[in-house]
Tab-separated table of C-alpha atoms and ligand atoms in Angstrom:
chain	number	residue	atom	x	y	z
A	1	MET	CA	158.913	154.056	123.787
A	2	ALA	CA	157.095	156.882	122.978
A	3	GLY	CA	157.349	159.133	125.823
A	4	ALA	CA	161.262	159.094	124.716
A	5	PHE	CA	159.558	160.672	120.583
A	6	ARG	CA	158.591	163.931	120.347
A	7	PRO	CA	155.892	163.960	118.064
A	8	VAL	CA	154.937	165.162	114.869
A	9	ASP	CA	152.686	167.746	114.225
A	10	GLY	CA	149.472	166.829	112.973
A	11	ASN	CA	148.446	169.507	110.926
A	12	ARG	CA	152.135	169.508	108.887
A	13	HIS	CA	152.973	166.303	108.165
A	14	SER	CA	149.597	164.919	108.121
A	15	HIS	CA	149.226	163.000	104.838
A	16	VAL	CA	152.318	160.964	105.830
A	17	PRO	CA	151.830	157.765	107.566
A	18	PRO	CA	152.643	157.344	111.094
A	19	TYR	CA	155.876	157.926	111.944
A	20	ARG	CA	157.593	159.382	114.551
A	21	LEU	CA	160.296	161.758	114.754
A	22	ALA	CA	163.233	162.019	117.272
A	23	LEU	CA	165.110	166.161	116.931
A	24	GLY	CA	168.395	166.152	116.649
A	25	PRO	CA	171.068	168.459	119.180
A	26	GLY	CA	169.836	171.840	120.136
A	27	PRO	CA	170.861	174.875	118.112
A	28	GLU	CA	174.163	175.490	118.732
A	29	PRO	CA	175.701	179.367	118.698
A	30	GLY	CA	175.853	181.397	115.868
A	31	ARG	CA	172.770	179.872	114.496
A	32	GLY	CA	171.969	182.118	111.010
A	33	ARG	CA	175.991	182.381	110.250
A	34	ARG	CA	177.937	181.713	106.919
A	35	THR	CA	179.830	178.729	106.848
A	36	GLY	CA	179.007	175.606	103.853
A	37	GLY	CA	179.534	172.362	104.611
A	38	HIS	CA	182.454	172.315	102.293
A	39	ARG	CA	184.346	174.856	104.995
A	40	ALA	CA	182.618	172.699	107.565
A	41	TRP	CA	184.208	168.829	105.945
A	42	ARG	CA	187.762	170.944	105.134
A	43	VAL	CA	187.604	172.312	108.518
A	44	ARG	CA	187.089	169.117	109.744
A	45	ALA	CA	189.819	167.379	108.289
A	46	LEU	CA	191.915	169.634	108.742
A	47	LEU	CA	191.185	169.523	112.954
A	48	PRO	CA	188.911	165.875	113.484
A	49	GLY	CA	188.769	167.754	117.026
A	50	VAL	CA	186.432	170.433	116.388
A	51	PRO	CA	182.904	169.952	117.578
A	52	VAL	CA	180.116	169.532	114.385
A	53	ARG	CA	178.104	172.942	114.703
A	54	HIS	CA	173.669	172.149	115.114
A	55	LEU	CA	171.792	174.112	113.218
A	56	GLY	CA	168.282	173.871	112.531
A	57	ARG	CA	164.320	173.285	113.038
A	58	GLN	CA	165.439	171.336	116.513
A	59	VAL	CA	164.524	171.588	120.309
A	60	GLY	CA	166.511	173.430	122.619
A	61	PRO	CA	169.564	172.249	123.897
A	62	GLY	CA	169.483	168.989	125.825
A	63	GLY	CA	165.403	169.167	124.972
A	64	HIS	CA	165.180	165.333	124.233
A	65	ARG	CA	167.635	164.332	126.187
A	66	ARG	CA	167.046	165.632	129.313
A	67	ARG	CA	163.501	163.922	128.769
A	68	PHE	CA	166.248	160.198	127.711
A	69	ALA	CA	167.296	160.627	130.858
A	70	ARG	CA	164.572	160.890	133.286
A	71	ASN	CA	162.222	158.746	131.488
A	72	ARG	CA	164.431	156.273	130.805
A	73	GLY	CA	167.562	155.678	133.282
A	74	ARG	CA	169.505	153.753	131.447
A	75	SER	CA	173.257	154.183	130.782
A	76	VAL	CA	173.512	155.033	127.086
A	77	ILE	CA	170.472	157.062	127.373
A	78	MET	CA	170.972	159.837	130.459
A	79	ALA	CA	172.024	162.905	129.501
A	80	ASP	CA	174.832	162.290	127.800
A	81	PRO	CA	173.420	159.643	125.082
A	82	LEU	CA	176.574	158.500	123.819
A	83	LYS	CA	179.329	158.564	126.859
A	84	GLY	CA	179.671	155.454	127.984
A	85	LEU	CA	178.406	153.872	124.266
A	86	SER	CA	180.560	151.927	122.449
A	87	VAL	CA	180.674	151.090	118.349
A	88	LEU	CA	181.967	148.835	116.123
A	89	LEU	CA	182.082	151.071	112.649
A	90	VAL	CA	181.824	148.179	109.620
A	91	GLY	CA	182.579	150.770	106.305
A	92	CYS	CA	184.667	153.888	106.850
A	93	GLY	CA	183.378	155.330	103.559
A	94	LYS	CA	181.784	158.946	102.437
A	95	MET	CA	178.874	157.424	104.433
A	96	GLY	CA	180.648	155.627	107.479
A	97	GLY	CA	183.262	158.706	107.447
A	98	ALA	CA	180.946	161.251	107.860
A	99	MET	CA	178.037	159.199	110.509
A	100	LEU	CA	181.942	159.664	112.076
A	101	LEU	CA	183.250	162.903	111.520
A	102	GLY	CA	179.509	164.147	113.571
A	103	TRP	CA	179.804	161.476	116.449
A	104	LEU	CA	183.358	162.441	117.522
A	105	GLY	CA	181.694	166.460	116.930
A	106	GLN	CA	179.391	165.180	119.171
A	107	GLY	CA	181.077	163.293	121.986
A	108	LEU	CA	181.211	160.057	121.198
A	109	ALA	CA	185.311	158.684	122.440
A	110	ARG	CA	187.603	158.278	120.509
A	111	GLU	CA	188.608	155.239	122.721
A	112	ASN	CA	185.036	154.287	122.149
A	113	VAL	CA	185.363	153.293	118.400
A	114	VAL	CA	186.716	150.667	115.807
A	115	VAL	CA	186.929	150.916	112.401
A	116	VAL	CA	187.248	148.015	110.412
A	117	ASP	CA	188.220	149.322	106.970
A	118	PRO	CA	190.599	148.013	104.707
A	119	GLY	CA	190.536	150.154	101.838
A	120	ALA	CA	189.917	153.340	104.476
A	121	GLY	CA	193.843	154.177	104.546
A	122	THR	CA	194.473	157.622	106.048
A	123	SER	CA	191.328	159.051	106.647
A	124	VAL	CA	190.430	157.587	109.719
A	125	PRO	CA	190.839	159.721	112.676
A	126	GLU	CA	194.147	159.545	114.009
A	127	GLY	CA	193.285	157.978	117.920
A	128	VAL	CA	190.145	156.274	116.269
A	129	ARG	CA	191.180	152.282	116.010
A	130	SER	CA	191.575	150.441	112.863
A	131	VAL	CA	191.378	146.836	112.916
A	132	THR	CA	191.367	144.049	110.469
A	133	PRO	CA	187.722	142.739	109.674
A	134	GLU	CA	189.245	139.278	111.106
A	135	GLU	CA	189.473	141.156	114.852
A	136	ALA	CA	187.084	143.433	114.482
A	137	ALA	CA	184.619	139.713	114.237
A	138	HIS	CA	185.947	139.375	117.684
A	139	LEU	CA	185.957	142.007	119.325
A	140	THR	CA	186.579	142.253	123.149
A	141	PRO	CA	184.032	143.430	124.504
A	142	ARG	CA	182.002	143.103	122.229
A	143	PRO	CA	180.260	146.370	120.792
A	144	ASP	CA	177.195	147.498	121.513
A	145	LEU	CA	176.787	148.782	118.233
A	146	CYS	CA	177.407	147.129	115.066
A	147	VAL	CA	176.709	150.354	112.244
A	148	VAL	CA	177.509	149.257	108.735
A	149	ALA	CA	178.040	151.239	105.643
A	150	VAL	CA	179.558	149.411	102.680
A	151	LYS	CA	177.958	148.602	99.752
A	152	PRO	CA	174.815	147.113	98.936
A	153	GLN	CA	176.599	145.089	96.265
A	154	THR	CA	178.733	143.603	99.787
A	155	ILE	CA	176.714	143.478	102.216
A	156	LYS	CA	175.647	140.761	102.010
A	157	THR	CA	178.829	138.663	101.846
A	158	VAL	CA	180.969	141.220	105.119
A	159	LEU	CA	178.047	140.423	107.278
A	160	PRO	CA	178.231	136.481	107.976
A	161	ALA	CA	181.716	137.966	108.807
A	162	TYR	CA	179.521	139.462	112.179
A	163	ALA	CA	177.505	136.945	113.403
A	164	ALA	CA	179.198	136.137	116.902
A	165	LEU	CA	178.668	139.554	117.454
A	166	ALA	CA	175.479	139.126	116.752
A	167	ALA	CA	175.044	136.002	118.439
A	168	GLN	CA	176.378	137.850	121.513
A	169	GLY	CA	174.257	140.867	121.869
A	170	THR	CA	174.973	143.435	119.481
A	171	THR	CA	172.630	144.957	117.676
A	172	PHE	CA	173.843	145.620	113.820
A	173	LEU	CA	172.755	149.129	111.914
A	174	SER	CA	173.077	149.606	108.775
A	175	VAL	CA	172.868	152.381	105.951
A	176	ALA	CA	172.988	150.622	103.009
A	177	ALA	CA	170.467	151.379	100.529
A	178	GLY	CA	167.803	148.625	98.829
A	179	THR	CA	168.754	145.640	101.984
A	180	THR	CA	165.694	144.606	104.489
A	181	LEU	CA	165.864	143.310	107.644
A	182	ALA	CA	165.387	140.675	106.697
A	183	GLY	CA	168.272	139.760	104.411
A	184	LEU	CA	170.448	141.512	107.189
A	185	ASP	CA	168.873	139.124	109.231
A	186	GLN	CA	170.006	136.299	107.638
A	187	ALA	CA	172.977	137.266	106.603
A	188	LEU	CA	174.110	137.947	110.249
A	189	GLY	CA	173.052	134.006	111.262
A	190	GLY	CA	169.515	134.342	111.621
A	191	ASN	CA	169.218	136.073	115.563
A	192	ALA	CA	169.878	139.403	114.744
A	193	ALA	CA	169.113	142.473	116.909
A	194	VAL	CA	169.241	144.870	113.553
A	195	VAL	CA	168.594	148.358	112.592
A	196	ARG	CA	168.082	149.511	108.979
A	197	ALA	CA	168.878	153.512	108.563
A	198	MET	CA	168.562	155.218	106.189
A	199	PRO	CA	171.274	158.871	106.910
A	200	ASN	CA	172.002	160.799	104.229
A	201	THR	CA	175.640	163.104	104.173
A	202	PRO	CA	174.582	166.272	105.901
A	203	ALA	CA	175.166	164.171	108.257
A	204	ALA	CA	178.977	165.490	108.222
A	205	ILE	CA	178.061	168.622	109.913
A	206	GLY	CA	175.674	167.378	112.154
A	207	ARG	CA	172.658	168.452	109.468
A	208	GLY	CA	171.525	164.722	108.518
A	209	MET	CA	167.753	163.425	108.145
A	210	SER	CA	167.690	159.600	109.505
A	211	VAL	CA	165.089	157.420	108.979
A	212	LEU	CA	164.892	155.003	111.628
A	213	VAL	CA	163.130	150.814	111.096
A	214	ALA	CA	164.000	148.523	113.863
A	215	ASN	CA	162.762	144.312	113.805
A	216	ASP	CA	161.422	143.518	116.638
A	217	ARG	CA	164.284	141.931	118.540
A	218	VAL	CA	165.931	145.081	118.937
A	219	SER	CA	165.578	146.031	122.670
A	220	ASP	CA	164.372	149.510	124.225
A	221	VAL	CA	167.987	150.151	124.516
A	222	ALA	CA	169.116	149.784	122.152
A	223	ARG	CA	167.000	151.112	120.066
A	224	ALA	CA	167.682	154.301	122.146
A	225	ALA	CA	171.582	154.242	121.331
A	226	ALA	CA	170.827	153.494	117.694
A	227	GLU	CA	169.596	157.130	117.135
A	228	ALA	CA	170.793	158.285	119.991
A	229	LEU	CA	173.645	157.431	117.606
A	230	MET	CA	171.765	158.941	114.353
A	231	ARG	CA	170.349	162.202	116.163
A	232	ALA	CA	173.824	162.672	116.613
A	233	VAL	CA	174.455	163.744	113.239
A	234	GLY	CA	171.134	165.505	112.340
A	235	THR	CA	166.967	163.961	113.046
A	236	VAL	CA	165.475	161.530	113.429
A	237	ALA	CA	162.306	159.980	112.070
A	238	TRP	CA	161.520	156.457	112.877
A	239	VAL	CA	158.649	154.284	110.057
A	240	GLU	CA	156.898	151.434	111.270
A	241	ASP	CA	156.776	150.373	107.332
A	242	GLU	CA	160.140	149.365	106.060
A	243	ALA	CA	158.981	149.358	102.349
A	244	LEU	CA	158.455	153.469	103.202
A	245	ILE	CA	162.031	153.030	103.465
A	246	ASP	CA	162.431	153.028	99.288
A	247	ALA	CA	161.420	156.350	99.667
A	248	VAL	CA	162.722	157.465	102.364
A	249	THR	CA	166.027	157.253	99.919
A	250	ALA	CA	164.556	158.621	96.541
A	251	VAL	CA	163.776	161.619	98.916
A	252	SER	CA	166.456	161.602	101.487
A	253	GLY	CA	168.931	159.790	101.189
A	254	SER	CA	169.775	160.970	97.578
A	255	GLY	CA	168.559	164.154	98.360
A	256	PRO	CA	171.280	166.372	98.507
A	257	ALA	CA	172.456	164.595	94.982
A	258	TYR	CA	170.159	166.230	93.477
A	259	VAL	CA	170.625	169.819	95.020
A	260	PHE	CA	174.572	169.673	94.336
A	261	LEU	CA	172.633	169.184	90.888
A	262	LEU	CA	170.639	172.135	90.944
A	263	VAL	CA	174.012	174.027	92.140
A	264	GLU	CA	175.892	172.877	89.551
A	265	THR	CA	173.431	173.876	86.642
A	266	LEU	CA	172.027	177.031	88.125
A	267	ALA	CA	175.380	177.626	87.385
A	268	GLU	CA	176.221	176.075	83.517
A	269	ALA	CA	172.794	178.001	82.855
A	270	GLY	CA	174.512	181.459	84.651
A	271	ARG	CA	177.681	180.519	82.345
A	272	ALA	CA	175.545	180.931	79.273
A	273	ALA	CA	173.528	183.737	79.902
A	274	GLY	CA	177.516	185.609	79.828
A	275	LEU	CA	178.391	185.378	82.962
A	276	PRO	CA	182.171	184.909	84.077
A	277	GLY	CA	182.686	181.190	85.280
A	278	ASP	CA	183.972	182.123	88.760
A	279	LEU	CA	180.742	184.385	89.148
A	280	ALA	CA	179.102	181.861	88.153
A	281	ASP	CA	179.093	179.400	90.364
A	282	LEU	CA	179.706	181.714	93.436
A	283	LEU	CA	175.879	182.576	92.663
A	284	ALA	CA	174.607	179.453	92.286
A	285	ARG	CA	176.169	178.260	95.648
A	286	GLN	CA	175.056	180.667	97.988
A	287	THR	CA	171.597	181.641	96.473
A	288	VAL	CA	171.217	177.429	97.264
A	289	THR	CA	172.769	177.599	100.442
A	290	GLY	CA	171.545	181.769	101.951
A	291	ALA	CA	168.445	179.586	100.407
A	292	GLY	CA	168.579	176.645	102.115
A	293	ALA	CA	169.329	178.738	105.375
A	294	LEU	CA	166.066	181.077	105.221
A	295	LEU	CA	164.206	177.745	104.987
A	296	ASP	CA	165.364	176.857	108.436
A	297	ALA	CA	165.210	179.895	109.585
A	298	MET	CA	161.628	180.904	108.056
A	299	PRO	CA	158.562	179.395	110.032
A	300	ASP	CA	156.423	179.423	106.057
A	301	ASP	CA	156.289	176.877	104.001
A	302	PRO	CA	159.026	176.058	100.736
A	303	ALA	CA	155.098	177.923	99.018
A	304	THR	CA	154.979	181.066	100.665
A	305	LEU	CA	158.840	181.087	100.411
A	306	ARG	CA	159.005	181.337	97.039
A	307	ARG	CA	155.782	183.618	96.764
A	308	ASN	CA	158.043	186.239	98.569
A	309	VAL	CA	161.024	186.042	95.590
A	310	THR	CA	157.997	186.224	92.052
A	311	SER	CA	157.098	189.669	91.334
A	312	PRO	CA	153.425	189.583	89.332
A	313	GLY	CA	154.935	190.458	86.103
A	314	GLY	CA	158.795	190.126	86.988
A	315	THR	CA	162.052	188.528	86.684
A	316	THR	CA	161.237	185.164	88.766
A	317	ALA	CA	157.773	184.864	87.632
A	318	ALA	CA	159.192	184.623	83.985
A	319	ALA	CA	161.318	182.185	85.194
A	320	LEU	CA	159.315	179.774	86.984
A	321	ASP	CA	156.702	180.026	84.227
A	322	VAL	CA	158.800	177.669	82.563
A	323	LEU	CA	160.324	175.934	85.507
A	324	MET	CA	156.299	175.372	87.269
A	325	ALA	CA	154.925	174.380	83.819
A	326	GLU	CA	153.151	171.662	83.224
A	327	ASP	CA	155.747	169.016	81.655
A	328	ALA	CA	158.057	170.109	83.724
A	329	LEU	CA	160.539	170.097	87.349
A	330	ALA	CA	157.283	168.588	89.114
A	331	PRO	CA	157.018	165.465	86.297
A	332	LEU	CA	160.821	165.987	86.054
A	333	MET	CA	161.161	165.078	89.985
A	334	ARG	CA	158.162	162.010	89.601
A	335	ARG	CA	160.107	160.911	87.117
A	336	ALA	CA	163.663	160.909	89.373
A	337	ILE	CA	162.386	160.085	92.678
A	338	LEU	CA	160.248	156.809	90.470
A	339	ALA	CA	163.640	155.889	89.566
A	340	ALA	CA	165.733	156.016	92.789
A	341	GLN	CA	162.469	154.406	94.535
A	342	HIS	CA	162.872	151.421	92.124
A	343	ARG	CA	165.888	151.172	91.957
A	344	SER	CA	166.234	150.781	96.262
A	345	ARG	CA	163.720	147.384	95.451
A	346	GLU	CA	166.080	145.836	93.052
A	347	LEU	CA	168.525	146.127	95.089
A	348	ALA	CA	166.457	144.221	97.244
A	349	SER	CA	165.704	141.710	94.953
B	1	NAI	N1	176.724	158.480	99.843
B	1	NAI	C1	175.711	158.517	100.511
B	1	NAI	O1	174.996	159.721	100.619
B	1	NAI	C2	174.744	157.872	101.471
B	1	NAI	C3	174.866	156.308	101.283
B	1	NAI	N2	174.134	154.552	102.015
B	1	NAI	C4	175.472	154.198	102.270
B	1	NAI	O2	176.595	154.312	102.643
B	1	NAI	C5	176.666	152.683	101.782
B	1	NAI	C6	177.865	152.932	101.497
B	1	NAI	O3	177.605	153.848	100.637
B	1	NAI	P1	179.157	154.979	100.141
B	1	NAI	O4	179.758	155.804	102.062
B	1	NAI	O5	178.845	156.545	100.069
B	1	NAI	O6	179.696	154.619	99.292
B	1	NAI	P2	182.377	154.136	99.779
B	1	NAI	O7	182.018	153.718	98.954
B	1	NAI	O8	182.331	155.835	100.217
B	1	NAI	O9	182.238	153.541	100.619
B	1	NAI	C7	182.235	152.084	101.754
B	1	NAI	C8	183.214	152.338	102.573
B	1	NAI	O10	183.495	150.382	102.183
B	1	NAI	C9	184.869	149.954	103.151
B	1	NAI	N3	184.556	148.080	102.707
B	1	NAI	C10	184.150	147.420	102.110
B	1	NAI	N4	184.415	146.136	101.744
B	1	NAI	C11	184.024	146.464	103.110
B	1	NAI	C12	185.106	144.992	104.310
B	1	NAI	N5	185.086	144.250	103.631
B	1	NAI	N6	185.286	145.492	105.414
B	1	NAI	C13	184.621	147.782	105.687
B	1	NAI	N7	184.567	148.211	105.296
B	1	NAI	C14	184.654	147.567	104.116
B	1	NAI	C15	185.141	150.627	101.117
B	1	NAI	O11	186.630	150.137	101.536
B	1	NAI	C16	184.365	151.887	101.708
B	1	NAI	O12	185.740	152.953	102.383
B	1	NAI	C17	176.091	152.574	100.790
B	1	NAI	O13	175.345	150.864	101.654
B	1	NAI	C18	174.894	152.823	100.839
B	1	NAI	O14	174.343	152.488	100.258
B	1	NAI	C19	173.334	155.039	102.639
B	1	NAI	C20	172.542	156.967	102.062
B	1	NAI	C21	173.228	158.152	101.843
B	2	LIG	O1	172.983	156.164	95.134
B	2	LIG	C1	172.581	155.165	96.396
B	2	LIG	O2	172.513	154.404	96.357
B	2	LIG	C2	173.406	155.619	97.905
B	2	LIG	C3	172.277	155.502	98.728
B	2	LIG	C4	171.117	156.947	99.333
B	2	LIG	C5	172.578	157.710	98.313
B	2	LIG	N1	173.408	157.313	98.315
């Protein structure tokens, strides 16, 4: 499989244990435009057929797809890797729903997706078949992949119903936090091909970050299919060491929440500094989305971009003196990440 992946830049990631990075689909025209996730989400909710945009530090359009097609020549990984892939999605809540939007936007045929989620109600996109858990467990023909996006607390009671699909050769892809490959395999009867992925909600607009690990029953074709699904919603990296997924969960899985909290606290601090509430909200939102877009567009590392804002003896320096104090943001973030990592490990036990 090595040929199907773009090697990680050795300089930028030399401290990271070996993993492989697979970038998402190429950028579309309009890169650098002003969208905002909330707007894209609303547009998608209103117009489920509208394709998601793909922006970011990615290879040219179809670069990896072309390589897949040349190197592998297998059905699910040819020019359009999602074409012809059949997917059963178990759990269509915030994360499952976000991924589904991304897949449909990237060309996964609606008739090739089946959703099972007793609680999803009308949130399943038009044209996508919804079935009961009983029907899902006996789908014929069996789906290529079964993506499981139910809560970690329920996944082990949900999965046994799908053991027959696993036995027939469907590969399972779970996004549940803290649920190990071994635990998933056991719940599926003990002989299942399982991929574990940790995505994040920017997947809804094709800007997700997913890290994958697979057990040794997953074939190359199924690995490529799982990767194609996750690449359709953003950037993908593989790890060999499953233990890293707890830290991945803490950083990128939960990470969007930290950024949204930053927006909330920035707005709150703006209000405390005397700004009208709606102006404070606007400034906070635009500052974070603008800074994120700048980080995405520029080759510079974040420290350089930070220094570009910071005039010696100026206002930013005054604020950073507070934020970068020894007992301020860095140790706080370390504690937060360790707490999330710890919780991920707890969920596994
Ligand atoms: N929300 C996030 O940012 C992320 C979530 N995850 C993982 O994704 C999984 C789902 O989390 P969320 O989407 O946030 O939760 P959620 O509560 O929004 O979605 C879970 C869905 O599962 C459905 N469900 C419950 N029992 C079911 C059953 N027997 N069969 C089919 N569907 C069933 C529920 O109706 C609900 O729609 C969790 O395991 C979580 O760890 C992973 C990465 C990020
Ligand atoms: O909070 C959680 O447990 C899930 C996993 C990563 C993001 N949400």
